[in-house]
GROMACS .gro file of N, CA and C in nm:
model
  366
    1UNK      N    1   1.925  -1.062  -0.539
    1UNK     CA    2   1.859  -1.053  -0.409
    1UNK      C    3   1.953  -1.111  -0.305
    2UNK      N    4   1.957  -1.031  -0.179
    2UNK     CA    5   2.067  -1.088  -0.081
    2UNK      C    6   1.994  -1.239  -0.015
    3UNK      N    7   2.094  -1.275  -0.007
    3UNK     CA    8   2.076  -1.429   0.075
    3UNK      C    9   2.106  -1.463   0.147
    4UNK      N   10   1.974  -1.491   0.236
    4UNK     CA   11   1.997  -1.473   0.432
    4UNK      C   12   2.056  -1.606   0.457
    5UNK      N   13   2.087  -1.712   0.451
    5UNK     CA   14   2.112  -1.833   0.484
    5UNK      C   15   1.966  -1.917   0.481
    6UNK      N   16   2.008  -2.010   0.542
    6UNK     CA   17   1.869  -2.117   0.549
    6UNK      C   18   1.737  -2.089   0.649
    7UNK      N   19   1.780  -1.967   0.738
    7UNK     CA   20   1.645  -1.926   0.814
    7UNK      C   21   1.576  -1.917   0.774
    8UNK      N   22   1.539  -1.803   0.635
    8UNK     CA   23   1.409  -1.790   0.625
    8UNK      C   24   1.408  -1.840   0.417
    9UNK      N   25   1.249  -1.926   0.449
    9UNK     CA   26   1.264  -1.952   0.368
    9UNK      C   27   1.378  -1.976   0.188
   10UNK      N   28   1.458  -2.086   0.229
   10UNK     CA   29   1.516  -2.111   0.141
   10UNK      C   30   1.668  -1.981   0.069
   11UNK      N   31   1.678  -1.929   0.209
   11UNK     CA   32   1.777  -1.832   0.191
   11UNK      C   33   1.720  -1.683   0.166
   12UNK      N   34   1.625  -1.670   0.088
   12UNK     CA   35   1.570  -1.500  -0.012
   12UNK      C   36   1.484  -1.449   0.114
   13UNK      N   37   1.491  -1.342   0.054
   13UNK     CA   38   1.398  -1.229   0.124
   13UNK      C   39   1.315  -1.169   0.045
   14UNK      N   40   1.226  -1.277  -0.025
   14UNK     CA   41   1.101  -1.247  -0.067
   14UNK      C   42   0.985  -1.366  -0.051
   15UNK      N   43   0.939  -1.423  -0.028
   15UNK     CA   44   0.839  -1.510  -0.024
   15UNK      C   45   0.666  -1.512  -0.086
   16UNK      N   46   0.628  -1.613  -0.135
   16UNK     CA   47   0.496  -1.627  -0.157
   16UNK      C   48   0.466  -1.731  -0.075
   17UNK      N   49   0.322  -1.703   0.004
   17UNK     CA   50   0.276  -1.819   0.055
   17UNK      C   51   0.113  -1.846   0.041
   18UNK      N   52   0.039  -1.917   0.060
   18UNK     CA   53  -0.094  -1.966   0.102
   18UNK      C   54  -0.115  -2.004   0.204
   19UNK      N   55  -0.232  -1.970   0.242
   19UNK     CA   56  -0.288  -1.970   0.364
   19UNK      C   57  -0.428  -2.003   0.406
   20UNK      N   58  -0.514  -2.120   0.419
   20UNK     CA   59  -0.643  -2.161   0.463
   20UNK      C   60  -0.678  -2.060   0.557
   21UNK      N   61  -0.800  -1.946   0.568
   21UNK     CA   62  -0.833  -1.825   0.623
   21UNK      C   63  -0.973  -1.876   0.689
   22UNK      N   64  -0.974  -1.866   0.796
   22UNK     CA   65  -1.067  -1.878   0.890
   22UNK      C   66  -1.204  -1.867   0.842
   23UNK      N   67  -1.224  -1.814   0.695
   23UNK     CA   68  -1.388  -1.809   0.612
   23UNK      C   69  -1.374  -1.904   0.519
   24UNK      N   70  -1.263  -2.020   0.560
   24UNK     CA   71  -1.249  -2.126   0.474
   24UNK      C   72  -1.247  -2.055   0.281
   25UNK      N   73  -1.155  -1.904   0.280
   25UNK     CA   74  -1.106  -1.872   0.161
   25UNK      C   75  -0.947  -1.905   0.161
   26UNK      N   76  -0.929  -1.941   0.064
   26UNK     CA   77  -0.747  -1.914   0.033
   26UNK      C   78  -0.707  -1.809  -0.023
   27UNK      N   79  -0.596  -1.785   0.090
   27UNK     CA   80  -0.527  -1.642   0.057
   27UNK      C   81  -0.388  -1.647   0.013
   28UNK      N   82  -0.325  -1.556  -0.067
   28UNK     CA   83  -0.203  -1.574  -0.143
   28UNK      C   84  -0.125  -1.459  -0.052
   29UNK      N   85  -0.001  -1.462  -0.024
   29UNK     CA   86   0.055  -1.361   0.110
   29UNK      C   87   0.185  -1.338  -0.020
   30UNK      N   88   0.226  -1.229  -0.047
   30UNK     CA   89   0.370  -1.178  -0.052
   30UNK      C   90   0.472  -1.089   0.031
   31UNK      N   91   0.570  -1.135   0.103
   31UNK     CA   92   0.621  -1.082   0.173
   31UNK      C   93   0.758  -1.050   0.197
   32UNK      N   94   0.821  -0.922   0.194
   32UNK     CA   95   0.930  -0.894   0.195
   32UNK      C   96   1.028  -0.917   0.336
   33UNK      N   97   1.135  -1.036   0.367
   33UNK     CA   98   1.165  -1.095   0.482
   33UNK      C   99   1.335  -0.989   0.544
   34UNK      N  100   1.362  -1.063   0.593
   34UNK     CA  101   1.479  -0.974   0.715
   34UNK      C  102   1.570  -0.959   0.637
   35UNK      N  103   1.596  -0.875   0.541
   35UNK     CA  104   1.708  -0.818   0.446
   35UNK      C  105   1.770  -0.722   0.528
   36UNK      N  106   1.916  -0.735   0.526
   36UNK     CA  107   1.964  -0.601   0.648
   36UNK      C  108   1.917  -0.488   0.561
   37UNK      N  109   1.873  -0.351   0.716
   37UNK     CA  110   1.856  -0.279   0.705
   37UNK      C  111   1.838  -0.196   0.517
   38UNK      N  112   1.952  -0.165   0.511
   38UNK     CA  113   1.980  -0.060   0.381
   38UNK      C  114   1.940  -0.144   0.270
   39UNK      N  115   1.939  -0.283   0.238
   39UNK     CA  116   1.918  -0.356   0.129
   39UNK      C  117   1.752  -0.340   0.170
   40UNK      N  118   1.693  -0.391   0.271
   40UNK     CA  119   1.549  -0.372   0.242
   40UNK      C  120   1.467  -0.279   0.210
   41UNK      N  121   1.543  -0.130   0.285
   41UNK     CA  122   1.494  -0.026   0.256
   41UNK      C  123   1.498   0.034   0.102
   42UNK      N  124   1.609  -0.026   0.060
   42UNK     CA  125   1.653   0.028  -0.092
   42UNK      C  126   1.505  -0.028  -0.189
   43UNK      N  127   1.450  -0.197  -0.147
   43UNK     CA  128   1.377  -0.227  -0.210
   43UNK      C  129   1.225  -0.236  -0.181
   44UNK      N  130   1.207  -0.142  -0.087
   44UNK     CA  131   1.099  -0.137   0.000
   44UNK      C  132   1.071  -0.007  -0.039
   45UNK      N  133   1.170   0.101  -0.105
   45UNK     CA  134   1.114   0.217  -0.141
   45UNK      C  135   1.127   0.266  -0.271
   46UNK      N  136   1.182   0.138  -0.384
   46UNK     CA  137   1.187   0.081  -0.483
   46UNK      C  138   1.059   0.065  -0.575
   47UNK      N  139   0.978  -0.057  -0.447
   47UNK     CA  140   0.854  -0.090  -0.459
   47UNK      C  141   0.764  -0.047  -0.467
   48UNK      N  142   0.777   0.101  -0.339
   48UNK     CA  143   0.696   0.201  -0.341
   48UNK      C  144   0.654   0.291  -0.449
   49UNK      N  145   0.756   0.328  -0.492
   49UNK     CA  146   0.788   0.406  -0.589
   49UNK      C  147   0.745   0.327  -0.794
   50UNK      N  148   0.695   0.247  -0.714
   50UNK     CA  149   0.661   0.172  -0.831
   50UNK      C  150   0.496   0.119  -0.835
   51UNK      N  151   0.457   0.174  -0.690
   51UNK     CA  152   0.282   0.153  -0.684
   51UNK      C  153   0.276   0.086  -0.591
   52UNK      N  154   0.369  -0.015  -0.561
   52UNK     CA  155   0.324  -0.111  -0.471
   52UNK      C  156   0.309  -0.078  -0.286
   53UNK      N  157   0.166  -0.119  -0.268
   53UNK     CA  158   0.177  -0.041  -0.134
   53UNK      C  159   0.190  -0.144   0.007
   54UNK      N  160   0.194  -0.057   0.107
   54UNK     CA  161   0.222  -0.185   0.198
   54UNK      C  162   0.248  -0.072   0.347
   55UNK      N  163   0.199  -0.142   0.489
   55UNK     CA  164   0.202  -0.051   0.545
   55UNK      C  165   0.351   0.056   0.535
   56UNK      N  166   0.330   0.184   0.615
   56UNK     CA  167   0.431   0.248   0.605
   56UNK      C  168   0.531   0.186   0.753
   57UNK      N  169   0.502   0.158   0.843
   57UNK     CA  170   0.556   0.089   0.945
   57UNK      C  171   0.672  -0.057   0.879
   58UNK      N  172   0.667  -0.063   0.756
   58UNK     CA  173   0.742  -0.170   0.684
   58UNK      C  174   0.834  -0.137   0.646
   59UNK      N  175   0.910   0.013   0.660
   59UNK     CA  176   1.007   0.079   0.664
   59UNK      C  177   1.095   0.082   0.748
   60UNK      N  178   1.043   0.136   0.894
   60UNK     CA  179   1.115   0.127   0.960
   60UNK      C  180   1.223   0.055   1.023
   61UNK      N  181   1.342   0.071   1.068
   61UNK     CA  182   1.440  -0.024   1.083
   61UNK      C  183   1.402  -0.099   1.242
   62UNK      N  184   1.421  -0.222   1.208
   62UNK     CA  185   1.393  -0.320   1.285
   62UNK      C  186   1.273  -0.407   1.278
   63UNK      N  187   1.192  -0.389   1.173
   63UNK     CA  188   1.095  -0.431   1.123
   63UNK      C  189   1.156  -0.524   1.068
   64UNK      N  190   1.118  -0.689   1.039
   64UNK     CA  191   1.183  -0.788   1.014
   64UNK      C  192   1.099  -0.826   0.846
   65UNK      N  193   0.963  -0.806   0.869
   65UNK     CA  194   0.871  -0.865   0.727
   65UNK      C  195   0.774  -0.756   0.733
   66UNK      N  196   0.784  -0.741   0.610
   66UNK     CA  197   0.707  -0.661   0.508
   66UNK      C  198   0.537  -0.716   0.425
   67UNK      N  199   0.474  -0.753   0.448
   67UNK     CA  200   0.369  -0.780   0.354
   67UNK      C  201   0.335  -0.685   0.263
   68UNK      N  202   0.343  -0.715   0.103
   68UNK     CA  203   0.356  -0.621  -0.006
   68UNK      C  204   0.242  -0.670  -0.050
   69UNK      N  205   0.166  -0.742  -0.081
   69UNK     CA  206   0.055  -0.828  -0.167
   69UNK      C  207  -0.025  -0.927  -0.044
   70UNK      N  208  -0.163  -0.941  -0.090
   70UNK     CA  209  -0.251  -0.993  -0.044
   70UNK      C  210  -0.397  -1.009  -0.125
   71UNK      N  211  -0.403  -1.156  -0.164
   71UNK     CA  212  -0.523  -1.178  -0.200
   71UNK      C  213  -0.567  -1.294  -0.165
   72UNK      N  214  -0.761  -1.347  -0.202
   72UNK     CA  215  -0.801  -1.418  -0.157
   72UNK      C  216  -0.917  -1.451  -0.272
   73UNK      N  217  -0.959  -1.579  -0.264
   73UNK     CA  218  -1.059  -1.654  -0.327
   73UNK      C  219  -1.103  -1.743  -0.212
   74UNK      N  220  -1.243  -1.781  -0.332
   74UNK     CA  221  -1.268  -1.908  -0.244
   74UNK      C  222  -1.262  -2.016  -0.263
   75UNK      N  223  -1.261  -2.118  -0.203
   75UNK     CA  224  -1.273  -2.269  -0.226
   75UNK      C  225  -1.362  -2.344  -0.195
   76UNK      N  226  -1.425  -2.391  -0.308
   76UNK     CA  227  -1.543  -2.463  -0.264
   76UNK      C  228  -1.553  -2.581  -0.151
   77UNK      N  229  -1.446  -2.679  -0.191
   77UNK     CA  230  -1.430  -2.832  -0.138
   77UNK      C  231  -1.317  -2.865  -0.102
   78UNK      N  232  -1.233  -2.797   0.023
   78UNK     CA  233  -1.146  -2.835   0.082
   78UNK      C  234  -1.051  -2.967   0.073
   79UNK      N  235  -1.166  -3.082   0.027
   79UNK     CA  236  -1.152  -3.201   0.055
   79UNK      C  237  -1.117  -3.256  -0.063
   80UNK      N  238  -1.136  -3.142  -0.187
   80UNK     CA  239  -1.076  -3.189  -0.351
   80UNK      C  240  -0.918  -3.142  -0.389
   81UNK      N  241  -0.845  -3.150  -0.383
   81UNK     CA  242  -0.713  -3.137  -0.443
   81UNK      C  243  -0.759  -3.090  -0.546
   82UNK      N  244  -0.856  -3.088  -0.645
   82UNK     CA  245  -0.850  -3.034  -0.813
   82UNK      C  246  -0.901  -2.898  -0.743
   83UNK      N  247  -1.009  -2.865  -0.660
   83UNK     CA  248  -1.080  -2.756  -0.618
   83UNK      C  249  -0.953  -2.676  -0.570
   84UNK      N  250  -0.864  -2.748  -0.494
   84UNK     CA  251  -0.768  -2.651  -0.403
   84UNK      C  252  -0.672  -2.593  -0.505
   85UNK      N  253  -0.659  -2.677  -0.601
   85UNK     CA  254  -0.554  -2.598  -0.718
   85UNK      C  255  -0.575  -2.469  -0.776
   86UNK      N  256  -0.730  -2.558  -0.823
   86UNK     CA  257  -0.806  -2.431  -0.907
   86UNK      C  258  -0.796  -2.293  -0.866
   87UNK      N  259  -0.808  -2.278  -0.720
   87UNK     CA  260  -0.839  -2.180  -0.635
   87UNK      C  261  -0.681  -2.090  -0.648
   88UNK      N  262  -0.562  -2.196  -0.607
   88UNK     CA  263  -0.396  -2.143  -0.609
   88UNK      C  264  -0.399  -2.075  -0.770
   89UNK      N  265  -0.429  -2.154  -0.847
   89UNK     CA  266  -0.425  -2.112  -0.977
   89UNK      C  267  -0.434  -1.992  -1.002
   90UNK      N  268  -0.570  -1.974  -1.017
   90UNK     CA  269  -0.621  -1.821  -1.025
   90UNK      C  270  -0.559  -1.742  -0.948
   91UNK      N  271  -0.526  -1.735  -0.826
   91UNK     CA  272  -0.495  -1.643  -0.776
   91UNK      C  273  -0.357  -1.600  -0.815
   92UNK      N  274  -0.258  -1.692  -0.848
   92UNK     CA  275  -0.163  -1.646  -0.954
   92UNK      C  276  -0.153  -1.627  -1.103
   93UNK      N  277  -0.302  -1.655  -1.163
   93UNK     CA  278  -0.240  -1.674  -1.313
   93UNK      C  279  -0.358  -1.524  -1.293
   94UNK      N  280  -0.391  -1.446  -1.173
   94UNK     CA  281  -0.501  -1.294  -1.177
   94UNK      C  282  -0.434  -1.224  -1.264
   95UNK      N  283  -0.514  -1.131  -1.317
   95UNK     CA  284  -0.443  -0.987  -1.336
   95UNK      C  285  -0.388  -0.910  -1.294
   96UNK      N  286  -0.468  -0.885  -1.149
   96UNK     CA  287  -0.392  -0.816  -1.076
   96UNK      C  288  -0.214  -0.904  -1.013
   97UNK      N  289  -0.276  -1.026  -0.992
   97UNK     CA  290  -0.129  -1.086  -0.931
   97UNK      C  291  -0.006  -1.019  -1.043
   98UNK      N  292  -0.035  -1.098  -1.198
   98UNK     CA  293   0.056  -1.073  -1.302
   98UNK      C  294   0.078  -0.967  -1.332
   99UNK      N  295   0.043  -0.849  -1.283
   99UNK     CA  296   0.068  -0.663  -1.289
   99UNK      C  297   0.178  -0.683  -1.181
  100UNK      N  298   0.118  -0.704  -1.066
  100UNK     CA  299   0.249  -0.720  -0.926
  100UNK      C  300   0.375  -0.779  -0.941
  101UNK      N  301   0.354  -0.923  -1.027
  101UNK     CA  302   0.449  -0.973  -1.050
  101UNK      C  303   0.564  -0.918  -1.147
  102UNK      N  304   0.498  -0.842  -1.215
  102UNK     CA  305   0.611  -0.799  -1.317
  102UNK      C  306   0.706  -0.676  -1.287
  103UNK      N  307   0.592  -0.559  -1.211
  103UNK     CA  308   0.660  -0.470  -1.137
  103UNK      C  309   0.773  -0.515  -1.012
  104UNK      N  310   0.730  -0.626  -0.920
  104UNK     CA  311   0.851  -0.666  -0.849
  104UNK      C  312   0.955  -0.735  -0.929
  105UNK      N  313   0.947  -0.801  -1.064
  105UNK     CA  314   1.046  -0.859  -1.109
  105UNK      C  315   1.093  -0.743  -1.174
  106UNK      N  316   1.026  -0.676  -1.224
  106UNK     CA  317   1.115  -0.512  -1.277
  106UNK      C  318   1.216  -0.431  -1.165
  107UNK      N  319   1.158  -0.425  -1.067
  107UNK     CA  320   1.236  -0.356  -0.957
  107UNK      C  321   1.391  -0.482  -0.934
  108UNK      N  322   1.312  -0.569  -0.905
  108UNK     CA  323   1.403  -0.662  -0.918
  108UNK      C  324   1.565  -0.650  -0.945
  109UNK      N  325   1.521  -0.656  -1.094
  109UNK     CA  326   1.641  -0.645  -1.227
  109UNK      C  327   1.674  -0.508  -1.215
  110UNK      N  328   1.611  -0.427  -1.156
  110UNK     CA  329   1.714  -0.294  -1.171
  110UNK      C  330   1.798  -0.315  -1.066
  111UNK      N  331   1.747  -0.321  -0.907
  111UNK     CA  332   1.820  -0.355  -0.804
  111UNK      C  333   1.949  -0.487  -0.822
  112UNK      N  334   1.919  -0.513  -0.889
  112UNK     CA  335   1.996  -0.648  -0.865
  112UNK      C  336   2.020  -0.747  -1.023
  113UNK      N  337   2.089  -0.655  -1.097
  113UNK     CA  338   2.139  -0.696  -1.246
  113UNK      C  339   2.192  -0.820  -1.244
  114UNK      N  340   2.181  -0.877  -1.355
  114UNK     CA  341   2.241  -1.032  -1.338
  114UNK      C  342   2.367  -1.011  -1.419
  115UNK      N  343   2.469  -1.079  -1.439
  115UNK     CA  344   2.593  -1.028  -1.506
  115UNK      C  345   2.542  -1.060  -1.669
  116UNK      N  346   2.471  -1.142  -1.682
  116UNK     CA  347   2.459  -1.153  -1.809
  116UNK      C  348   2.330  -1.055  -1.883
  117UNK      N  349   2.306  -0.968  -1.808
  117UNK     CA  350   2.253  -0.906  -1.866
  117UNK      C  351   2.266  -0.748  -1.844
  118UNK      N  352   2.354  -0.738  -1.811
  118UNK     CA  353   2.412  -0.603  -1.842
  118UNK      C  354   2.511  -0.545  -1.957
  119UNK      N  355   2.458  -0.441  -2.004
  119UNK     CA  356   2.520  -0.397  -2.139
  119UNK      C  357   2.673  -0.404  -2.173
  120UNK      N  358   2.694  -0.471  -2.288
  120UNK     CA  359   2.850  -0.478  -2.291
  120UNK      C  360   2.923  -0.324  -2.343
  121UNK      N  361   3.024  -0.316  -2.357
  121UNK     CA  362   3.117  -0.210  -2.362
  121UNK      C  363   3.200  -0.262  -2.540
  122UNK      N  364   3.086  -0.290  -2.609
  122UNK     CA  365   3.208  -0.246  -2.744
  122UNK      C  366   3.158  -0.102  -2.800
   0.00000   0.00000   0.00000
């Protein structure tokens, strides 16, 4: 994955975040960040092509972030740290999350082979 420097989040141009939602639910955000042009598009229609949907306006060039994923639960007790986990938890250990997750880490590894795992030549 290309690496923007320290702007956005921690160099990558992919992010997960949470978010306290105005119906006092927590929401889980995945979002594809300012990859130049041709690298985002490569994995923006990658993604597509793999189920994952997301507006079509997330294409276009000059578009900076992509939102690919979006979900939400609720939380009972704001005010519990065990409640607020519980809530992060699930929403990553879902089914649906762990289907998403594997397809973007699949696209991933095709886009972007690691040296050690590409086939040797004997």
């Amino acid at each position: 994955m290309e690496q923007l420097g320290n702007s956005y989040w921690l160099g990558y141009g992919l992010i997960i975040w949470f978010s306290r939602e105005w119906n006092q639910d927590l929401k889980i955000h995945v979002e594809v960040g300012p990859l130049d042009y041709p690298n985002r598009l490569t994995l923006l229609e990658a993604l597509c092509e793999q189920g994952i949907s997301f507006r079509p306006s997330g294409m276009l060039q000059g578009k900076k972030y992509t939102k690919i994923y979006t979900a939400s639960t609720s939380v009972s007790d704001w005010t519990d740290s065990t409640c607020v986990e519980r809530a992060m938890t699930s929403l990553v250990m879902s089914s649906t999350f762990k289907e998403f997750e594997t397809t973007v880490l699949n696209v991933l590894a095709v886009l972007y082979p690691q040296p050690d795992s590409l086939p040797s030549n004997n």
